[in-house]
XYZ file of C-alpha atoms in Angstrom:
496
model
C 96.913 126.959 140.298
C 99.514 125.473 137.939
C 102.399 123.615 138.309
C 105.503 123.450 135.103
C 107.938 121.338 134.759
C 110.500 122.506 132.621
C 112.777 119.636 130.430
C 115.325 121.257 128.376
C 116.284 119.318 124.979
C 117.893 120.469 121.952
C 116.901 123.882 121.266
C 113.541 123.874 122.620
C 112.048 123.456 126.095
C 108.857 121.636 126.517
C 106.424 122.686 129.572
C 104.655 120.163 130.523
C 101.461 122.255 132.466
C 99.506 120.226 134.923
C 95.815 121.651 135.754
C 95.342 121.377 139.306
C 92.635 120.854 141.324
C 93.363 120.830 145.040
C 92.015 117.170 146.324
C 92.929 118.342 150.383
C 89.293 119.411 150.502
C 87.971 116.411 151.439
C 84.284 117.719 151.264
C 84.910 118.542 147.387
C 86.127 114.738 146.370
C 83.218 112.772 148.146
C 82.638 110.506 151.366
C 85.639 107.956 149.661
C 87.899 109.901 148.627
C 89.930 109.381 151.923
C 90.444 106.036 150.709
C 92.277 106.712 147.475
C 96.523 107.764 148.874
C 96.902 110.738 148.419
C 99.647 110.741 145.971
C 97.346 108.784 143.652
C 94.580 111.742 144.017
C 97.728 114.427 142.997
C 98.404 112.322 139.989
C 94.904 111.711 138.834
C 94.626 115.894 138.974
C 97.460 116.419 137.165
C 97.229 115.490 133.430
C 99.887 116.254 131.696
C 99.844 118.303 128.675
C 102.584 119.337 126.132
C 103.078 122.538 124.138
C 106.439 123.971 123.195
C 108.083 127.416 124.696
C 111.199 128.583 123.918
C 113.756 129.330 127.105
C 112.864 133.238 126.085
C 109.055 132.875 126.647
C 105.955 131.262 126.197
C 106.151 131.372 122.114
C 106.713 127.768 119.964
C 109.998 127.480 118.517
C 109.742 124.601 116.425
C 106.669 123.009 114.463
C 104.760 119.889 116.701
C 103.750 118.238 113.253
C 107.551 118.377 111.475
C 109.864 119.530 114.280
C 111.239 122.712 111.886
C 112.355 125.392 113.589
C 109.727 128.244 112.637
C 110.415 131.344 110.888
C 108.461 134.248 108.991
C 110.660 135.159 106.679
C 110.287 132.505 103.488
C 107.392 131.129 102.857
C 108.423 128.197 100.261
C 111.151 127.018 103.200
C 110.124 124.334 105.844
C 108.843 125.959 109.137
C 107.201 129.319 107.735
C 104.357 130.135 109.769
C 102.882 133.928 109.560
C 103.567 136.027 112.198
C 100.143 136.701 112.934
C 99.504 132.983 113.519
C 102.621 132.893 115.233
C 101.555 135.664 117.769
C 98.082 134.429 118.046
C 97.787 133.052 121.517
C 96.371 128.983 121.042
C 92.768 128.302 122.424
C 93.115 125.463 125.071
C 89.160 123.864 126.294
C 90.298 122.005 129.431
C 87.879 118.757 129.482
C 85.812 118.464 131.928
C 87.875 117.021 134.601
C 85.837 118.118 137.698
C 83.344 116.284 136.946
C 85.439 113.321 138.472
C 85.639 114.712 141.814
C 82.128 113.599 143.099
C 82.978 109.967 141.533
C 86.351 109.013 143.013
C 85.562 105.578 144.851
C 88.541 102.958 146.290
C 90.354 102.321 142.628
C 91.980 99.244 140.980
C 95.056 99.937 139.402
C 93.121 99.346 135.735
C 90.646 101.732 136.762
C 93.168 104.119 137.575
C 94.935 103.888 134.203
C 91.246 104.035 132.428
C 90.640 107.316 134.865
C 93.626 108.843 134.173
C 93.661 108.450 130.380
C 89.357 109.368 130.705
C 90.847 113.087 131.984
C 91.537 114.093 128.021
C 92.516 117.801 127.634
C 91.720 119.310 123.937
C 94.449 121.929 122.555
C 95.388 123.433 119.936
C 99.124 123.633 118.762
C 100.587 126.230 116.385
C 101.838 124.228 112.817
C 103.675 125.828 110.232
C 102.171 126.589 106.947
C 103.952 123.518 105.484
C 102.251 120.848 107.957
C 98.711 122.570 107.520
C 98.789 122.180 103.530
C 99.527 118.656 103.848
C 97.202 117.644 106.338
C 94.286 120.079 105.073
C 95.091 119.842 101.357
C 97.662 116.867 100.841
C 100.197 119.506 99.078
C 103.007 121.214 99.889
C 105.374 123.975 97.840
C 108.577 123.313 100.169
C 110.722 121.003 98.561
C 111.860 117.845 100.441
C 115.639 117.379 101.139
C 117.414 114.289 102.630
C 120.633 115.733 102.853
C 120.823 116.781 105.957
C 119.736 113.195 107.478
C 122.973 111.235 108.425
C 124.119 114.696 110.068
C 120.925 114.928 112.093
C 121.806 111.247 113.028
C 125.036 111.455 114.358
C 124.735 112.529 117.642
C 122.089 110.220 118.092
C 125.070 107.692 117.444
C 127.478 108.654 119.766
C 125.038 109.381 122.707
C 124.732 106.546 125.599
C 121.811 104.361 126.174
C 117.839 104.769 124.470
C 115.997 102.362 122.967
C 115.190 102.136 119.336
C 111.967 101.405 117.384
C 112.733 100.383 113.944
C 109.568 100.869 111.908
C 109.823 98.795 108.489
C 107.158 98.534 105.532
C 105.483 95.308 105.323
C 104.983 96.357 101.547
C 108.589 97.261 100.986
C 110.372 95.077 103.354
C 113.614 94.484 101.368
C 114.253 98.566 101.134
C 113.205 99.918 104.581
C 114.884 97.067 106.595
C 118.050 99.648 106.665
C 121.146 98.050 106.268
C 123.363 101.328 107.674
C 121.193 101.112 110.642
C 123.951 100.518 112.939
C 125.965 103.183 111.549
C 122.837 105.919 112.757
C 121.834 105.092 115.542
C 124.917 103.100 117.377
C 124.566 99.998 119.232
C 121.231 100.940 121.217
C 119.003 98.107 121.476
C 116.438 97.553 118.918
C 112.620 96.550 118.551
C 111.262 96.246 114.748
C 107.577 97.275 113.998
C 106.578 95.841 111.026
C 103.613 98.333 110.258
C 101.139 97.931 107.174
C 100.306 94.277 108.285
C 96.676 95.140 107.482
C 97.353 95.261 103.953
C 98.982 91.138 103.512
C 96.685 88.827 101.789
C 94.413 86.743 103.928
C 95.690 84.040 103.076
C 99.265 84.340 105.054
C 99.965 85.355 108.517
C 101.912 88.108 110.305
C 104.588 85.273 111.383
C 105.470 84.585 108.106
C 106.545 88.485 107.877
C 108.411 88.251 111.015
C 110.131 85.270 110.134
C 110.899 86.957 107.025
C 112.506 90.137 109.264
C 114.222 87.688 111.150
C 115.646 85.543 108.109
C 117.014 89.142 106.873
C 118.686 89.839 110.063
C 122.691 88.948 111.089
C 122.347 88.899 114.601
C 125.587 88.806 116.962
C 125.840 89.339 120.657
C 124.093 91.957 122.314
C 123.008 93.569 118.505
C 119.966 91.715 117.647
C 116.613 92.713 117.737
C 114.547 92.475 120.914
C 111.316 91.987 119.604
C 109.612 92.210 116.482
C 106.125 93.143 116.666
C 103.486 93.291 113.836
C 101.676 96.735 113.618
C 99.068 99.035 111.750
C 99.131 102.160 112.350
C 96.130 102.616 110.137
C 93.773 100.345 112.410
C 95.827 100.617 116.026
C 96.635 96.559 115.552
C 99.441 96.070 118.018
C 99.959 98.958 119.298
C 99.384 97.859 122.478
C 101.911 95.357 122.021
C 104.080 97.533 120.430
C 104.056 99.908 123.684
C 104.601 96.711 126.329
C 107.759 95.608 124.627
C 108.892 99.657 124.863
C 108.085 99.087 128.389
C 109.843 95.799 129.026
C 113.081 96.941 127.333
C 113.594 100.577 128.358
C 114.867 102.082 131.092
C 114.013 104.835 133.813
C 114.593 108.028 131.932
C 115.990 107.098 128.819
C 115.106 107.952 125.648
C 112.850 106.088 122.428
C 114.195 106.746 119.098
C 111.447 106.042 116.678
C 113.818 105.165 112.938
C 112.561 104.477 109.593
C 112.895 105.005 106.061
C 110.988 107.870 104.172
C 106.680 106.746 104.090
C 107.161 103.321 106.606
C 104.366 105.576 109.052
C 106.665 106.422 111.647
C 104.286 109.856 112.138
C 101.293 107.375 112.294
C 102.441 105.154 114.653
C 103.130 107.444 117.288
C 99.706 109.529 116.877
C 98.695 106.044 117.713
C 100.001 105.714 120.354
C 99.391 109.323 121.451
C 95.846 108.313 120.772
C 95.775 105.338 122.915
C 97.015 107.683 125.705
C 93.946 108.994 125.505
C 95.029 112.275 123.361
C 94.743 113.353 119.472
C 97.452 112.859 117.348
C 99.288 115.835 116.205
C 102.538 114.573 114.383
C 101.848 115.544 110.046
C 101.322 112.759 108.008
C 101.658 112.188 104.431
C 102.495 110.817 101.763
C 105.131 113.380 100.796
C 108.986 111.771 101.325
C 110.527 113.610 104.300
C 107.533 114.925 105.759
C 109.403 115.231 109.237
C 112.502 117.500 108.712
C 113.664 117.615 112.213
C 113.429 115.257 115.234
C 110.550 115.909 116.980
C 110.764 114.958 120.684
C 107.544 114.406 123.625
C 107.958 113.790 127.004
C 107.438 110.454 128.109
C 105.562 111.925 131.079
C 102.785 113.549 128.327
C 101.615 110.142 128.202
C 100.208 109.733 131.428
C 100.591 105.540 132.518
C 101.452 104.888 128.519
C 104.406 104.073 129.597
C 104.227 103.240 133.119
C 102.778 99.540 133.533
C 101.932 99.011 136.649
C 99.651 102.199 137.287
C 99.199 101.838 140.943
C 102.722 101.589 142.207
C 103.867 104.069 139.952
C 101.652 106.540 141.140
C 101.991 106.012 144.442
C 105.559 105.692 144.625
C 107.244 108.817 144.442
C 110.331 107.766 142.782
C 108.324 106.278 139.917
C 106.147 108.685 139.712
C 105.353 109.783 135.455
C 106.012 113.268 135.762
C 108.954 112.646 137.079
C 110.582 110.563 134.092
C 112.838 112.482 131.895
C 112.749 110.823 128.461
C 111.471 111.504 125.427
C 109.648 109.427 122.486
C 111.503 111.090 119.842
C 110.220 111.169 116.039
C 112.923 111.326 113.665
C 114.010 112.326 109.933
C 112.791 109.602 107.540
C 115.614 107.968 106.274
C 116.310 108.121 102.272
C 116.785 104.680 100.360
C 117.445 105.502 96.698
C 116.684 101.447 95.735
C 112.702 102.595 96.173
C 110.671 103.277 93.001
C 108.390 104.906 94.943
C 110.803 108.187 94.825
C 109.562 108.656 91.084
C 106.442 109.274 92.527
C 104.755 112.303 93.357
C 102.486 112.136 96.606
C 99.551 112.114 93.918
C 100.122 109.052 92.435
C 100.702 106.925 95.761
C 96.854 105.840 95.940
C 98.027 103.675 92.504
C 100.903 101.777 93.732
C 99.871 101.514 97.804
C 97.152 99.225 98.467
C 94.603 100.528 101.311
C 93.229 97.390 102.012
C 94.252 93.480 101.907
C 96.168 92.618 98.971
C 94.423 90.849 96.035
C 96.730 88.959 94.227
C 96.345 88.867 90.062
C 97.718 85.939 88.298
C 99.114 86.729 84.791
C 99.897 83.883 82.425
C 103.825 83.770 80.819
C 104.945 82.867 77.660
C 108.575 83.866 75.386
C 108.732 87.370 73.582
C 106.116 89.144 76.627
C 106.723 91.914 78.312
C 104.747 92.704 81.232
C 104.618 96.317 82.289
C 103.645 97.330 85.836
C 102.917 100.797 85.827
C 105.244 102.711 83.674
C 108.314 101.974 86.646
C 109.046 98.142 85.526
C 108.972 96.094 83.088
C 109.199 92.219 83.146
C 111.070 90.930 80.131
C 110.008 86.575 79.699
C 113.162 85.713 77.298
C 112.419 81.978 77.713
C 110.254 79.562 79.186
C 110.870 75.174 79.318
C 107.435 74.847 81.131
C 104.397 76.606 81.555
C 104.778 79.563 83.319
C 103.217 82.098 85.538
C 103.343 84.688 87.917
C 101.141 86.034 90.817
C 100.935 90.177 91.488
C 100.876 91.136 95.446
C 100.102 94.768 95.169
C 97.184 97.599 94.706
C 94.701 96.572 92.846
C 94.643 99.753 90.508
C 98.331 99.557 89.220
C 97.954 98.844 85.823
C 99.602 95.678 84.604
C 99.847 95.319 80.700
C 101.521 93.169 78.120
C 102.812 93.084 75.120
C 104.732 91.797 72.527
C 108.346 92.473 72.381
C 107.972 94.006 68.426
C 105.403 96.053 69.658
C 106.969 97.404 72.870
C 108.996 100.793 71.530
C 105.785 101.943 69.780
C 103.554 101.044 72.695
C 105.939 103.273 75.109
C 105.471 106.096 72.781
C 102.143 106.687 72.409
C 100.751 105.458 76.240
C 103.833 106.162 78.473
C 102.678 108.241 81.083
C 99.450 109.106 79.330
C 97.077 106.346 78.802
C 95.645 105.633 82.758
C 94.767 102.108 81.830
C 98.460 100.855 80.886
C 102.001 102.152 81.655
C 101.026 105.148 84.652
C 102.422 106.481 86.803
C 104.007 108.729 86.726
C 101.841 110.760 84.797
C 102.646 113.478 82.020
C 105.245 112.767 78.963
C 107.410 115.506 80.736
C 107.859 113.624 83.998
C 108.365 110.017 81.989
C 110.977 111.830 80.191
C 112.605 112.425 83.379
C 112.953 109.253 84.391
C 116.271 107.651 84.133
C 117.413 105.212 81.413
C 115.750 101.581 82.002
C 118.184 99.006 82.781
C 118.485 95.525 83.822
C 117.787 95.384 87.562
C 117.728 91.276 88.150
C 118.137 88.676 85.725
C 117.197 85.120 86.645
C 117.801 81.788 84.390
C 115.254 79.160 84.900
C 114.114 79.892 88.609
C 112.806 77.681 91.112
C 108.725 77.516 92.144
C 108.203 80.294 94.241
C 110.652 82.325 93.487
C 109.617 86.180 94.850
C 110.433 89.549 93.203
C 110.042 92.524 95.175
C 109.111 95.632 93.347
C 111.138 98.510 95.421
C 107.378 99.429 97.011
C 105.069 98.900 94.399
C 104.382 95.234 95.736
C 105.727 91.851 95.066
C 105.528 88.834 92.447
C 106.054 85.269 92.899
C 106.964 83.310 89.810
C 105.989 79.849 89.139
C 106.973 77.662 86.643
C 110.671 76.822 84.711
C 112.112 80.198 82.413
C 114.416 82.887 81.904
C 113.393 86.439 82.489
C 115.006 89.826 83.281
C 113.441 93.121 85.473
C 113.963 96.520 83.858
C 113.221 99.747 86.009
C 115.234 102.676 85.712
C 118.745 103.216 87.000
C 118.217 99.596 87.115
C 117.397 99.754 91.023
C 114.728 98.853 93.012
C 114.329 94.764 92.602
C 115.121 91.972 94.850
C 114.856 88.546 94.788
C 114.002 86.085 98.197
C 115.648 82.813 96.878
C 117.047 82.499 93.475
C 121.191 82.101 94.097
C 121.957 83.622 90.991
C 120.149 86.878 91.423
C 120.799 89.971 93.610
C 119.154 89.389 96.944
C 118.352 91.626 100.238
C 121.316 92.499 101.810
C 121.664 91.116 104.795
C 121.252 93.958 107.768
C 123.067 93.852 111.142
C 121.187 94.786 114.651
C-alpha cells in the first residue's frame, strides 16, 4: 500500500510517495524488532521519494533538471519535451528495501540515519529536451535569457521568513558576491558558500577566502551573514558543514533559497547534497549561463534526516517527524552580472579560462612598452616601471598568456585574434572577436603597492609586485577589480 502526501507550491504539486511495508507483523521484522518504537519502524519504511504531478493528474508539469514548465509545441524554447516522452509512463526499480526487515536490531540514532539513507530508491524523472542535450551532449539550441530574473525574484522578496544560501565563486569572488542581494531576496537571513575552494593554490587556505568574503561585507544589525562556509561541490568538501549550519539557522517549515550568480554551481551543490541523502542528483548542470530558468523547488521531507539532526527524536516524535515538514530547498534562476568576462564565452571555451584542479600560478616578468595579453578578453598595458617588476597569474593553466611589444600589438591582433590557439583565444573565430565590444580602459593604477591583486571578471586573478604604472583593457571596459590600490576601482562593498 501507498501513502501521498500532497504539498502544493507554485504551479506544481509534488507527491511525495512512501513505499510501505507493514512492520505490525512482528514475525516478518525479526525476534528484535519489538524493541525498535514503533514510530521509528513507520519511518524507516517510508522513504520518501519525489516526482512531480500536476493538480490534474499524475503527468510532470515542469522540468526536475531546469524547473521550465513543459510544453510540445516549440522545440528551440526552454521546456520542450515530445509528447511521446511526455506520455511515456517513468520506470521506477524500488531498491531492495526488504531486505532490511530480517536485520532490524535495537538502533542508535547514527545507525538510524545510516539505515534510513541505506533504503535508496532508483527513478527515473522525465527532463525536457533542453536538460538532456546538456547533460548528454554539453549543447543546447534554446537561447539563454536573464530577463525575466529580478521578476522571478520578487515575490521571493516580499514573502516572510526562509533562509538563504548565497553560493559565491571562489574564482570570481569580486562579481558573484551580489551587491543587489538585498534587493532579491529581502532581509531573510543569510549563509555564504564559497564553492570552488578545491581549485585555490596550495599554498593559501580557505580562511583567507572567508576573510576575504567577510572584508567585502557591510554588515549592520540583524543583516549579516550567519556563516560562511567553504565548499566544493565538485569533491562534496563541506557539504556536510554546509547542511549543519542550514540546520542550526532554519526553522520548522520554512523554506531554503539557494541564490547565486549565473555558473557559481548552485545546481551542483544541491545534487550534493541530494547525494549525501543518499539519492542521485538530478538538477542539469552546465556550463551554459542560465541553465536553470525557473525555480525549482524539493521537499525538505525528500531528504529523509538531511535535514533533521537529531535522527532519533525526530523520528520518534510525532511533531518532528520529516514527512511532516513543509519546506522546500528551492533552486533558483542564476543571477546575471554583466562585469563577468566569462559572458563572451561560449560553454565551449570554459575548459580554457576555468581551472579543474589547484591553481598553478605563472610568474611573468614586466618591463615599459609590454603588453601582456590573457586570452584574447584582456590586455595588460605596463606604461612605466621605477623598479623591477612582476606579476604572478592565478588561473587555468591553458589560458594563453602572451606579450608583446606595444609597436607590434595592432598587427599581432590581426593576424592571431581569435585564431592562433597558442596566443590571444578565446573566443574563437574572427566573426565572434569581431563581436566583441570596443576595448577600453577598465583600471588604471600609478605605481602600486607589493601585492597589489587584479581580478580578471572570472578568468582568474594577478598579483603585481614591484613599483610601475599600468592600465587593464577588456572590452566595454568591465570586468576588473582591484583588492587594495586606493586609486583604482575596487569591489563594491555588498550589504547582508
Amino acid at each position: 500500500m501507498t501513502t501521498s502526501l500532497r504539498t502544493y507550491r507554485h504551479t506544481c504539486i509534488h507527491t511525495l510517495t512512501y513505499s510501505h511495508i507493514d512492520h505490525r507483523n512482528s514475525t516478518n521484522l525479526g525476534p528484535n524488532a519489538i524493541s525498535t518504537p514503533a514510530s521509528m519502524r513507520s519511518y524507516l519504511f517510508h522513504k520518501p521519494r519525489l516526482s512531480y504531478t500536476t493538480r490534474a493528474g499524475s503527468k510532470p508539469s515542469i522540468c526536475v533538471g531546469c524547473g521550465a514548465a513543459f510544453q510540445h509545441h516549440s522545440p528551440i524554447s526552454a521546456g520542450y519535451i515530445p509528447e511521446l516522452a511526455y506520455s511515456r509512463k517513468a520506470s521506477i526499480t524500488p531498491a531492495a528495501i526488504a531486505k532490511l526487515k530480517d536485520s532490524i536490531e535495537p538502533l542508535s540514532p547514527s545507525q538510524v540515519k545510516t539505515l534510513i539513507n541505506a533504503s535508496k530508491e532508483e527513478k527515473v524523472v522525465p527532463i525536457c529536451q533542453r536538460c538532456h542535450n546538456l547533460k548528454h551532449h554539453n549543447k543546447s539550441q534554446v537561447p539563454a535569457t536573464f530577463s525575466t530574473v529580478h521578476s522571478q525574484f520578487k515575490s521571493l522578496k516580499t514573502r516572510t521568513g526562509g533562509l538563504v544560501v548565497l553560493i559565491v565563486d571562489v574564482y570570481d569572488l569580486p562579481c558573484t558576491l551580489l551587491p543587489n542581494l538585498r534587493d532579491l531576496v529581502g532581509m531573510k537571513n543569510v549563509i555564504v558558500a564559497i564553492n570552488k575552494i578545491d581549485l585555490i593554490p596550495k599554498k593559501d587556505t580557505p580562511k583567507q577566502y572567508i576573510d576575504w568574503v567577510r572584508s567585502r561585507i557591510q554588515t549592520s544589525r540583524h543583516t549579516g551573514p550567519i556563516s560562511i562556509i567553504p565548499i566544493s561541490a565538485t569533491k562534496g568538501t563541506g557539504i556536510d558543514s554546509l547542511v549543519k549550519a542550514i540546520v542550526d539557522n532554519r526553522n520548522s517549515n520554512e523554506d531554503i533559497y539557494m541564490v547565486g550568480a549565473t555558473n557559481v554551481g548552485k545546481s551542483s551543490v544541491i545534487n550534493q547534497i541530494v547525494t549525501h541523502a543518499g539519492y542521485k542528483g538530478f538538477l542539469t548542470t552546465s556550463n551554459f549561463a542560465g541553465t536553470t530558468i525557473a525555480p525549482v523547488p524539493i521537499p525538505i521531507s525528500s531528504f529523509g534526516t538531511q535535514f533533521f539532526p537529531n535522527s532519533l527524536g525526530d523520528i520518534s516524535d510525532p511533531d518532528h517527524d520529516a514527512r511532516k515538514d513543509t519546506g522546500h530547498l528551492i533552486d533558483t534562476v542564476g543571477t546575471y552580472n554583466s562585469q563577468q568576462l566569462t559572458h563572451f564565452l561560449a560553454s565551449t571555451e570554459f575548459q580554457f579560462v576555468v581551472p579543474k584542479t589547484s591553481i598553478r600560478p605563472r610568474k611573468v616578468n614586466l618591463r615599459p612598452g609590454k603588453n601582456i595579453w590573457f586570452g584574447a578578453l584582456v590586455r595588460l598595458e605596463i606604461v612605466k616601471t621605477k623598479t623591477a617588476s612582476s606579476f604572478w597569474f592565478y588561473g587555468c593553466h591553458v589560458l594563453p598568456i602572451h606579450g608583446c611589444r606595444e609597436s607590434r600589438m595592432a598587427s599581432l591582433w590581426d593576424e592571431h585574434a581569435g585564431i592562433n590557439s597558442q596566443i590571444m583565444t578565446p573566443p574563437y573565430g574572427k566573426d565572434r572577436i569581431n563581436a566583441l565590444p570596443p576595448f577600453a580602459i577598465a583600471s588604471e593604477s600609478r605605481y602600486n603597492k607589493d601585492g597589489t591583486r587584479i581580478w580578471l571578471g572570472g578568468l582568474g586573478w594577478i598579483v603585481m609586485y614591484g613599483e610601475l604604472h599600468f592600465r587593464v583593457w577588456t572590452p566595454g571596459g568591465v570586468g576588473i577589480y582591484t583588492d587594495s590600490d586606493p586609486t583604482s576601482e575596487k569591489p563594491q562593498k555588498v550589504t547582508l
